[in-house]
Short mmCIF file of C-alpha atoms in Angstrom, two decimals:
data_model
loop_
_atom_site.label_atom_id
_atom_site.label_comp_id
_atom_site.label_asym_id
_atom_site.label_seq_id
_atom_site.Cartn_x
_atom_site.Cartn_y
_atom_site.Cartn_z
CA MET A 1 120.04 56.75 109.25
CA GLU A 2 116.49 55.23 108.09
CA ALA A 3 117.90 54.08 104.54
CA GLU A 4 120.92 52.71 106.26
CA ARG A 5 119.12 50.78 109.13
CA ASN A 6 116.66 49.16 106.19
CA LYS A 7 119.49 48.54 103.88
CA THR A 8 117.36 50.27 101.32
CA TYR A 9 119.88 51.18 98.46
CA PRO A 10 122.01 48.66 96.88
CA TRP A 11 125.29 50.17 98.09
CA MET A 12 124.03 49.35 101.24
CA HIS A 13 124.32 45.61 101.24
CA SER A 14 126.41 45.26 98.46
CA ARG A 15 130.50 44.52 98.34
CA ALA A 16 131.22 47.47 95.58
CA ASN A 17 133.28 50.31 96.94
CA TRP A 18 130.32 52.65 96.82
CA ARG A 19 129.47 50.71 100.17
CA THR A 20 132.73 51.96 101.26
CA ILE A 21 132.59 55.70 99.96
CA LEU A 22 129.02 56.20 101.14
CA CYS A 23 128.84 54.28 104.73
CA GLY A 24 132.55 55.56 105.36
CA CYS A 25 131.65 59.37 104.52
CA PHE A 26 128.73 59.62 106.65
CA ALA A 27 130.60 57.68 109.72
CA VAL A 28 133.14 60.50 108.87
CA ALA A 29 130.10 62.82 108.98
CA GLY A 30 129.05 61.35 112.41
CA MET A 31 132.65 61.79 114.25
CA THR A 32 132.68 65.34 113.13
CA PHE A 33 129.50 66.32 114.57
CA HIS A 34 129.36 63.57 117.08
CA LYS A 35 128.63 66.65 119.72
CA ASP A 36 125.20 67.68 118.08
CA PHE A 37 124.38 64.33 116.72
CA PRO A 38 123.46 61.47 119.50
CA GLU A 39 123.17 58.60 117.17
CA TYR A 40 126.65 59.34 116.19
CA ARG A 41 127.89 55.92 117.32
CA ALA A 42 125.33 53.87 114.83
CA LEU A 43 126.71 55.97 112.05
CA ILE A 44 130.16 54.86 112.99
CA GLU A 45 129.02 51.19 113.13
CA TYR A 46 127.14 51.05 109.79
CA GLY A 47 130.81 52.75 108.29
CA LEU A 48 132.64 50.12 109.89
CA GLU A 49 130.67 47.36 108.77
CA GLY A 50 130.43 48.76 105.18
CA VAL A 51 134.34 49.23 104.89
CA LEU A 52 135.39 46.06 106.42
CA VAL A 53 132.80 44.23 103.76
CA GLY A 54 135.05 46.36 101.37
CA LEU A 55 138.21 45.11 102.33
CA ASP A 56 137.34 41.63 102.68
CA ALA A 57 136.61 41.14 99.26
CA GLY A 58 140.04 42.40 97.95
CA ASP A 59 142.78 40.12 96.74
CA ARG A 60 144.51 38.48 99.44
CA ALA A 61 147.98 40.04 98.22
CA GLY A 62 146.33 43.27 98.14
CA GLY A 63 144.65 43.58 94.61
CA TRP A 64 141.46 45.17 93.71
CA ASP A 65 138.90 43.69 91.21
CA GLU A 66 137.62 47.13 89.66
CA GLY A 67 141.28 47.98 88.17
CA PRO A 68 143.66 50.21 89.40
CA GLY A 69 141.82 53.17 88.39
CA TYR A 70 138.80 52.30 90.95
CA TRP A 71 141.34 50.96 93.41
CA ASP A 72 142.52 54.27 94.07
CA TYR A 73 139.19 56.44 94.14
CA GLY A 74 137.35 53.39 96.13
CA LEU A 75 140.33 52.85 98.56
CA SER A 76 140.95 56.49 99.14
CA TYR A 77 138.10 56.93 101.28
CA ALA A 78 138.67 53.76 103.28
CA VAL A 79 141.83 55.05 103.82
CA ARG A 80 140.10 58.34 104.99
CA PHE A 81 137.59 56.67 107.36
CA ALA A 82 140.63 54.87 108.90
CA SER A 83 142.64 57.47 109.53
CA ALA A 84 139.56 59.26 111.07
CA LEU A 85 138.57 56.37 113.42
CA ARG A 86 142.06 55.98 114.69
CA ILE A 87 142.23 59.62 115.24
CA PHE A 88 138.74 59.73 116.76
CA THR A 89 139.11 56.75 119.08
CA GLY A 90 142.59 57.61 120.37
CA GLY A 91 144.25 54.79 118.17
CA ALA A 92 141.80 51.81 119.96
CA VAL A 93 140.11 50.80 116.48
CA ASP A 94 142.97 50.80 114.16
CA LEU A 95 141.68 49.33 110.78
CA PHE A 96 145.14 49.72 109.46
CA ARG A 97 146.11 46.40 110.94
CA HIS A 98 143.77 44.84 108.53
CA PRO A 99 145.51 42.40 106.55
CA PHE A 100 144.30 43.88 102.95
CA LEU A 101 145.19 47.52 103.91
CA ARG A 102 148.52 46.35 104.84
CA LYS A 103 149.25 44.97 101.48
CA THR A 104 146.99 46.90 99.06
CA GLY A 105 149.63 49.68 98.19
CA ASP A 106 151.81 46.97 96.39
CA PHE A 107 148.87 47.18 94.12
CA ARG A 108 149.55 50.38 92.76
CA LEU A 109 153.29 49.51 92.60
CA TYR A 110 152.97 46.65 90.50
CA MET A 111 150.12 48.32 88.22
CA THR A 112 152.58 51.46 87.66
CA THR A 113 154.06 50.75 84.29
CA GLY A 114 156.36 53.98 83.91
CA PRO A 115 155.80 57.44 84.49
CA ASP A 116 152.55 58.51 85.49
CA ARG A 117 151.40 55.15 83.65
CA LEU A 118 149.21 52.12 84.40
CA TRP A 119 148.56 48.93 83.37
CA ASN A 120 144.67 49.79 83.75
CA TRP A 121 143.04 46.28 82.59
CA SER A 122 139.45 47.64 83.54
CA ASP A 123 137.28 50.87 82.98
CA CYS A 124 139.15 54.23 83.79
CA SER A 125 142.09 55.71 82.29
CA LYS A 126 145.60 54.72 82.19
CA THR A 127 147.10 57.69 83.83
CA ALA A 128 148.36 57.08 87.48
CA GLY A 129 148.26 60.78 88.58
CA ALA A 130 148.20 62.09 92.24
CA SER A 131 146.72 59.11 94.68
CA MET A 132 145.40 59.88 97.80
CA THR A 133 145.42 56.25 98.87
CA ILE A 134 149.08 55.86 98.61
CA ILE A 135 149.91 59.43 100.25
CA GLY A 136 147.47 57.96 103.09
CA LEU A 137 148.89 54.43 102.89
CA ALA A 138 152.68 56.01 103.11
CA ARG A 139 151.61 57.84 106.13
CA ALA A 140 149.99 55.28 108.08
CA TYR A 141 152.90 52.34 107.82
CA GLY A 142 155.70 54.88 107.21
CA ASN A 143 156.55 52.96 103.85
CA PRO A 144 159.35 54.76 101.98
CA VAL A 145 158.55 53.22 98.70
CA TYR A 146 154.87 54.01 98.91
CA GLN A 147 156.18 57.72 99.80
CA ARG A 148 158.44 57.69 96.46
CA MET A 149 155.30 56.63 94.29
CA ALA A 150 153.39 59.49 96.06
CA LEU A 151 155.97 61.86 95.25
CA ASP A 152 156.47 61.00 92.00
CA GLN A 153 153.02 60.75 91.07
CA GLY A 154 152.22 64.13 92.39
CA ILE A 155 150.81 66.47 95.35
CA THR A 156 148.15 68.44 93.66
CA THR A 157 145.40 69.17 96.34
CA LEU A 158 145.16 70.87 99.70
CA GLY A 159 143.97 67.30 100.73
CA HIS A 160 147.16 65.75 99.31
CA LEU A 161 149.37 68.37 101.06
CA TYR A 162 147.26 67.83 104.55
CA TRP A 163 147.70 63.57 104.56
CA LEU A 164 151.52 64.23 103.31
CA ASP A 165 154.13 62.99 106.18
CA PRO A 166 156.93 65.65 104.94
CA ARG A 167 159.38 63.80 107.57
CA LEU A 168 159.11 60.38 105.61
CA LYS A 169 162.02 59.84 103.45
CA PRO A 170 161.39 58.34 99.99
CA GLN A 171 163.20 55.07 98.87
CA ALA A 172 162.97 53.30 95.72
CA PRO A 173 161.40 49.68 95.84
CA ARG A 174 164.85 47.92 95.54
CA ARG A 175 164.06 44.93 97.41
CA TYR A 176 160.73 44.04 96.25
CA PRO A 177 160.48 41.21 93.82
CA LEU A 178 160.27 41.75 90.06
CA THR A 179 157.56 39.00 89.53
CA LYS A 180 154.42 39.68 91.84
CA ARG A 181 150.69 37.61 91.50
CA PHE A 182 147.59 38.52 92.95
CA PRO A 183 146.01 35.04 93.01
CA ASP A 184 142.46 35.91 93.52
CA LEU A 185 142.27 38.41 90.73
CA GLY A 186 144.11 36.47 88.33
CA LEU A 187 147.10 38.71 87.32
CA MET A 188 150.63 38.02 87.15
CA VAL A 189 153.60 41.00 86.79
CA MET A 190 157.07 40.47 85.34
CA ARG A 191 159.02 43.18 85.26
CA GLY A 192 162.51 44.01 83.95
CA GLY A 193 163.15 46.31 87.03
CA PHE A 194 161.39 49.22 88.29
CA GLY A 195 163.00 52.15 86.62
CA PRO A 196 160.92 54.14 84.12
CA ARG A 197 162.28 52.34 81.22
CA ASP A 198 162.56 49.49 82.25
CA PRO A 199 160.42 46.37 80.54
CA TYR A 200 156.94 45.36 81.92
CA VAL A 201 154.97 41.87 80.94
CA GLY A 202 151.56 41.73 82.17
CA ILE A 203 149.11 38.55 81.90
CA LYS A 204 145.50 38.26 83.00
CA ALA A 205 143.06 35.34 84.14
CA GLY A 206 140.59 35.89 86.53
CA ASP A 207 136.76 36.27 86.07
CA ILE A 208 133.91 38.44 85.76
CA PRO A 209 132.63 39.45 89.16
CA GLU A 210 128.80 39.74 89.42
CA LEU A 211 128.69 42.96 91.48
CA ASN A 212 131.64 44.60 89.17
CA TYR A 213 130.51 46.47 86.10
CA HIS A 214 133.84 47.74 85.02
CA SER A 215 135.48 44.14 84.20
CA HIS A 216 136.15 43.64 80.26
CA LEU A 217 136.68 40.43 78.83
CA ASP A 218 139.93 39.96 78.90
CA GLN A 219 140.82 36.76 80.12
CA GLY A 220 144.42 35.55 78.78
CA GLU A 221 145.55 39.11 78.11
CA VAL A 222 149.18 39.81 77.56
CA VAL A 223 150.54 43.36 77.59
CA ILE A 224 154.44 44.35 77.15
CA PHE A 225 156.00 47.97 77.62
CA ALA A 226 159.59 49.02 77.16
CA GLU A 227 161.57 52.08 77.22
CA GLY A 228 158.32 53.84 79.00
CA ARG A 229 156.04 52.57 75.91
CA GLU A 230 153.25 50.60 75.63
CA LEU A 231 153.98 48.25 72.79
CA LEU A 232 151.23 45.48 73.30
CA ALA A 233 148.51 47.49 74.26
CA GLU A 234 145.23 48.07 75.84
CA LEU A 235 142.74 50.30 74.39
CA GLU A 236 142.73 53.50 75.57
CA LYS A 237 139.46 54.39 77.89
CA TRP A 238 136.46 54.57 75.50
CA PRO A 239 134.09 57.27 77.55
CA TYR A 240 130.93 56.01 78.75
CA PRO A 241 127.82 56.93 76.66
CA TYR A 242 124.87 59.28 76.98
CA GLU A 243 121.73 57.36 78.23
CA GLY A 244 119.50 59.58 76.36
CA ASP A 245 115.96 61.47 77.13
CA ARG A 246 113.30 59.62 79.01
CA LYS A 247 110.69 57.63 76.77
CA ALA A 248 106.97 58.10 77.23
CA ASP A 249 106.72 55.51 79.94
CA GLY A 250 109.44 57.72 81.84
CA LYS A 251 112.31 54.80 81.34
CA LYS A 252 115.51 55.92 80.18
CA THR A 253 116.72 54.68 76.89
CA LYS A 254 120.06 52.89 77.29
CA THR A 255 122.93 52.49 74.60
CA GLY A 256 124.75 49.32 76.53
CA PHE A 257 127.90 50.66 77.66
CA TYR A 258 127.24 51.71 80.94
CA ASP A 259 124.04 49.62 81.63
CA GLU A 260 123.55 48.85 85.44
CA GLU A 261 120.22 47.05 84.63
CA LEU A 262 121.67 44.78 81.75
CA LYS A 263 125.11 44.49 83.44
CA ARG A 264 127.00 46.16 80.68
CA TYR A 265 129.59 43.15 80.66
CA LYS A 266 126.98 40.97 78.95
CA ARG A 267 126.76 43.50 75.76
CA ARG A 268 129.95 43.17 73.84
CA ASP A 269 129.17 45.63 71.22
CA PHE A 270 131.75 48.33 72.43
CA ASP A 271 135.40 47.06 71.63
CA ASP A 272 136.89 48.40 74.60
CA VAL A 273 135.17 46.05 76.68
CA GLY A 274 134.64 42.90 74.39
CA ALA A 275 137.05 40.43 73.52
CA ILE A 276 137.91 42.27 70.34
CA GLY A 277 139.70 45.05 72.26
CA HIS A 278 142.10 42.54 74.22
CA ASN A 279 145.04 40.52 73.27
CA ILE A 280 143.89 37.31 73.49
CA VAL A 281 142.54 34.11 71.20
CA THR A 282 139.18 34.13 69.73
CA ILE A 283 137.60 31.39 67.96
CA GLU A 284 135.16 32.08 65.05
CA GLY A 285 134.66 35.57 65.80
CA ASN A 286 132.38 34.75 68.56
CA TYR A 287 134.06 33.47 71.38
CA PRO A 288 135.58 33.96 74.02
CA ARG A 289 131.95 35.03 75.62
CA ALA A 290 131.36 36.81 78.58
CA ARG A 291 130.14 34.56 81.97
CA VAL A 292 129.44 35.10 85.38
CA GLY A 293 130.26 32.22 87.91
CA VAL A 294 133.47 30.96 85.90
CA LYS A 295 136.96 31.71 86.26
CA ALA A 296 140.15 31.50 83.75
CA ARG A 297 143.10 30.24 86.11
CA PHE A 298 146.49 29.80 86.39
CA LEU A 299 147.57 26.13 85.88
CA ARG A 300 151.11 27.18 86.51
CA ALA A 301 152.56 30.24 87.72
CA GLU A 302 156.36 30.24 88.34
CA SER A 303 159.21 32.65 88.98
CA HIS A 304 162.67 31.55 88.27
CA ARG A 305 166.01 32.91 88.18
CA GLY A 306 166.18 34.86 85.20
CA HIS A 307 162.76 34.03 83.43
CA ASP A 308 159.05 33.68 84.37
CA VAL A 309 156.42 31.04 83.60
CA ALA A 310 152.61 31.52 83.13
CA VAL A 311 149.66 29.33 81.79
CA VAL A 312 146.40 30.40 81.85
CA ASP A 313 143.60 27.87 81.15
CA SER A 314 140.75 30.27 79.89
CA THR A 315 138.42 27.28 78.31
CA PRO A 316 135.24 27.94 80.49
CA TYR A 317 134.76 31.53 78.30
CA HIS A 318 135.22 29.65 75.25
CA ARG A 319 132.50 26.59 75.57
CA PRO A 320 130.72 24.90 74.00
CA VAL A 321 132.55 25.43 70.75
CA ALA A 322 135.84 24.75 72.53
CA SER A 323 137.24 21.90 74.83
CA ARG A 324 140.40 23.67 75.64
CA VAL A 325 141.88 26.81 75.47
CA ARG A 326 145.41 27.32 77.10
CA ARG A 327 148.13 30.27 77.04
CA TYR A 328 151.56 29.75 77.92
CA LEU A 329 154.05 32.60 78.47
CA VAL A 330 157.26 32.70 79.21
CA TYR A 331 159.44 35.71 79.83
CA LEU A 332 163.04 35.59 79.30
CA ARG A 333 164.59 38.53 81.22
CA PRO A 334 165.19 41.35 80.06
CA ASP A 335 163.31 41.32 76.53
CA VAL A 336 162.13 37.93 75.20
CA VAL A 337 158.46 36.55 75.44
CA VAL A 338 157.84 32.84 73.89
CA LEU A 339 153.80 32.89 73.61
CA VAL A 340 152.34 29.60 72.82
CA ASP A 341 148.22 29.05 72.42
CA GLU A 342 146.65 26.01 72.49
CA VAL A 343 143.02 25.38 71.42
CA ARG A 344 141.13 21.77 71.25
CA ALA A 345 137.41 21.89 69.62
CA ARG A 346 134.49 19.70 68.82
CA GLU A 347 134.63 20.82 64.85
CA PRO A 348 137.17 22.10 63.02
CA VAL A 349 137.48 26.02 63.61
CA GLN A 350 139.38 28.70 62.86
CA ALA A 351 141.03 30.71 65.67
CA ARG A 352 142.80 34.42 65.72
CA VAL A 353 145.22 35.61 68.07
CA LEU A 354 145.05 39.41 68.59
CA TYR A 355 148.21 42.01 68.88
CA HIS A 356 146.82 45.47 69.77
CA TYR A 357 149.00 48.75 69.51
CA LEU A 358 148.06 52.55 70.10
CA THR A 359 146.73 54.12 67.24
CA SER A 360 148.07 57.45 66.44
CA ASP A 361 144.80 59.39 67.76
CA GLN A 362 145.00 57.18 71.21
CA ALA A 363 148.45 58.08 71.41
CA ALA A 364 148.16 61.44 71.08
CA ALA A 365 145.31 61.53 73.61
CA CYS A 366 147.60 60.02 76.30
CA GLY A 367 150.60 62.53 75.78
CA VAL A 368 153.30 60.17 73.69
CA GLU A 369 155.61 62.68 72.53
CA GLU A 370 155.57 60.86 69.06
CA ALA A 371 152.37 60.22 68.63
CA GLY A 372 151.43 56.74 67.02
CA ALA A 373 152.90 53.14 66.53
CA GLY A 374 154.54 52.72 63.24
CA VAL A 375 153.71 49.04 61.96
CA ASN A 376 155.53 46.85 59.29
CA CYS A 377 154.52 43.72 58.74
CA GLY A 378 156.04 40.57 56.57
CA ALA A 379 155.08 36.87 55.61
CA ASP A 380 155.28 35.90 59.14
CA THR A 381 156.77 38.77 61.01
CA PHE A 382 155.34 42.28 62.16
CA THR A 383 157.17 45.17 63.83
CA ILE A 384 155.68 48.00 66.29
CA THR A 385 157.32 50.88 66.65
CA SER A 386 156.74 53.86 69.36
CA GLY A 387 159.15 56.72 70.10
CA PRO A 388 162.23 55.11 71.04
CA ALA A 389 160.93 51.62 71.84
CA GLN A 390 160.20 48.63 69.69
CA LEU A 391 158.76 45.35 69.47
CA ARG A 392 159.86 42.23 66.93
CA TRP A 393 157.22 39.29 66.30
CA GLN A 394 157.82 36.43 64.63
CA SER A 395 155.13 33.60 64.07
CA LEU A 396 157.06 30.22 64.15
CA HIS A 397 154.00 28.06 63.68
CA PRO A 398 152.32 28.29 61.77
CA CYS A 399 155.07 30.04 59.66
CA GLN A 400 155.80 31.23 55.98
CA ALA A 401 156.30 27.78 54.99
CA ASP A 402 152.64 26.68 56.43
CA HIS A 403 149.15 28.03 55.77
CA LEU A 404 148.56 30.92 58.06
CA VAL A 405 146.84 34.32 57.53
CA LEU A 406 148.77 37.71 59.09
CA GLY A 407 146.23 40.32 59.17
CA ARG A 408 145.67 43.92 60.07
CA ASP A 409 142.29 45.47 61.13
CA ASP A 410 141.63 48.96 61.93
CA ARG A 411 137.93 49.40 63.17
CA THR A 412 136.31 52.68 64.03
CA THR A 413 133.32 52.78 66.05
CA THR A 414 131.21 56.17 66.73
CA TYR A 415 128.54 56.51 69.64
CA ARG A 416 127.23 59.22 71.94
CA PRO A 417 128.71 59.83 75.50
CA PRO A 418 128.04 62.81 77.32
CA ALA A 419 130.12 65.38 75.77
CA GLY A 420 129.09 64.45 71.95
CA LEU A 421 129.22 62.22 69.50
CA ALA A 422 132.82 60.21 69.58
CA ALA A 423 134.70 58.00 67.50
CA ARG A 424 137.23 55.58 68.75
CA ARG A 425 139.53 53.55 66.89
CA ASN A 426 140.72 49.75 67.39
CA GLN A 427 143.76 48.82 65.63
CA TYR A 428 145.36 45.88 66.08
CA LEU A 429 147.32 42.77 64.06
CA TYR A 430 146.37 39.19 64.32
CA VAL A 431 147.70 35.73 63.02
CA GLN A 432 145.01 32.88 62.10
CA ASN A 433 145.06 29.29 60.41
CA LEU A 434 143.92 29.21 57.15
CA TYR A 435 142.42 25.99 57.28
CA ARG A 436 140.13 24.78 59.93
CA LYS A 437 141.26 22.25 62.41
CA PRO A 438 139.91 20.44 65.32
CA ARG A 439 143.48 21.06 66.89
CA LEU A 440 145.26 24.35 66.69
CA VAL A 441 148.61 25.37 68.42
CA PHE A 442 150.03 29.06 67.66
CA VAL A 443 153.78 29.51 68.72
CA ALA A 444 154.93 33.33 68.64
CA ALA A 445 157.98 34.89 69.62
CA MET A 446 158.73 38.50 70.74
CA GLN A 447 161.54 40.87 71.70
CA PHE A 448 161.27 44.21 73.03
CA GLY A 449 163.36 47.56 74.14
CA LYS A 450 165.07 50.13 72.25
CA LYS A 451 164.73 50.27 68.23
CA ALA A 452 168.99 49.82 68.16
CA MET A 453 168.73 46.52 69.97
CA ARG A 454 170.57 43.57 68.67
CA PRO A 455 167.82 41.24 66.82
CA ALA A 456 167.55 37.75 68.73
CA ARG A 457 167.25 34.55 66.44
CA PHE A 458 164.09 32.65 67.16
CA THR A 459 164.16 28.42 66.15
CA LEU A 460 161.36 25.98 66.40
CA GLU A 461 162.63 22.43 66.91
CA GLY A 462 159.67 19.81 66.81
CA LYS A 463 156.27 19.81 65.31
CA PRO A 464 153.64 21.71 67.56
CA ALA A 465 150.85 20.65 64.80
CA SER A 466 151.07 16.52 65.71
CA ASP A 467 153.10 16.81 68.63
CA SER A 468 152.94 18.24 72.39
CA HIS A 469 156.57 18.38 72.82
CA PHE A 470 158.52 21.05 70.81
CA SER A 471 160.99 23.67 71.91
CA VAL A 472 161.72 27.23 71.01
CA ARG A 473 165.44 27.81 70.87
CA VAL A 474 166.49 31.73 71.38
CA ARG A 475 169.76 33.12 70.76
CA ARG A 476 170.97 36.41 71.92
CA GLY A 477 174.65 37.30 71.32
CA ALA A 478 176.56 34.57 72.68
CA LYS A 479 173.56 33.43 74.80
CA THR A 480 170.96 30.72 74.01
CA ALA A 481 168.28 29.82 75.74
CA ARG A 482 166.16 26.55 75.06
CA VAL A 483 162.43 26.91 76.12
CA GLN A 484 160.91 23.25 76.02
CA PHE A 485 157.04 22.60 75.95
CA ASP A 486 154.96 19.73 77.04
CA LEU A 487 151.43 20.66 76.27
CA ALA A 488 149.96 17.45 77.47
CA ALA A 489 151.50 17.35 81.17
CA VAL A 490 151.40 21.54 80.85
CA ALA A 491 155.06 21.60 81.37
CA VAL A 492 157.83 24.14 80.52
CA LYS A 493 161.48 23.89 81.18
CA VAL A 494 164.00 26.49 80.27
CA SER A 495 167.61 25.88 79.90
#
């Protein structure tokens, strides 16, 4: 009580989920022992204040800036507090009327990529697992889609069983849109469907929040899933490292991967956190750089019948070396993505566009049946194969007839987390311009799905190196789509 009155500890005046967790838990204790603890009302008030601060910090569409893993951990305490408070007050105080709680279950729905898997663009693992938050939200709102997620992802504890509403019938998300945007987080999800093998495309803009130690330098990130496999991938979770013994002055030694004093995201040594661990553009190997107070933003985020368009401007993270870094993504349902990256720099530069895939040890660790991804490279093409799924990539500009570098990097990092010495691999492909130039345009096309899919044909019309206007023609069987780009006007048209 004394600590809460004086705001003694950081979690008592922050917007992070620890305020929701701890203040909320103390408040539940106050309700539990209210007959024996005269000051229980003050504990409830501090809990109410802390939980509301947390809920108000969420994305207006229900997203959470610590990622879907920490969403489930932190919000589960908010749901339990809200349930306890509603019971304790006989329904007079009902936090389930809060607009964030009403929508936040959709975040879990759209971050779920397949059976027991998440697109987790932050710390924590990619395993979905049983969700106390979804179980509680399904019960609070009588939402049959949330109930379907809860049952699919498992009831594994007595606590889950206690909160589960057995009368609620589960239902598939048939009426939910295939495209979903979380505007405050800078996230856009584009799905081919909600089935376990349906294609899934995600693109991220966003920022590095001051109070969030779990953010990655991933502005502009793209991921692709098909047939239940992660083809264009996030790295698997890297364990937090060992802080070490205390020095003679009593201070702990720090390795930098989880260092609250230095705000870990400023330390780019670890691939899992830094730009080199993500599917983005890097310039001269030094940019983008982690910056607080700036934001990569969507210039366009559109959903049309049969296709979606997203344009992300991540320029603030590449300054001062670049004056413009923009990524254009066009998703032609169900199985094609056209990706354009535009770089303008003050001086001639080299840039790389990175494409990550899961290595054999990572695939085995996350339970993939056929461990590992097979990769075949040509002069301006590559193919990623994982089990029954495949992604075929082609560089349309620069291409085989131009000057380009198509590379493959395999990095192994060793460090010491709590369990002992660890080794993690970061294996990725990249395309890079051979000669330095002040203006660069990379145009790529990707097709993904079953290995037996009928190959699409991609044709570039125009000269991206000298003109802002060009088109990509996509032929799939008897159908042809033409994607027209106008980089000067930040415009995309699909016919």
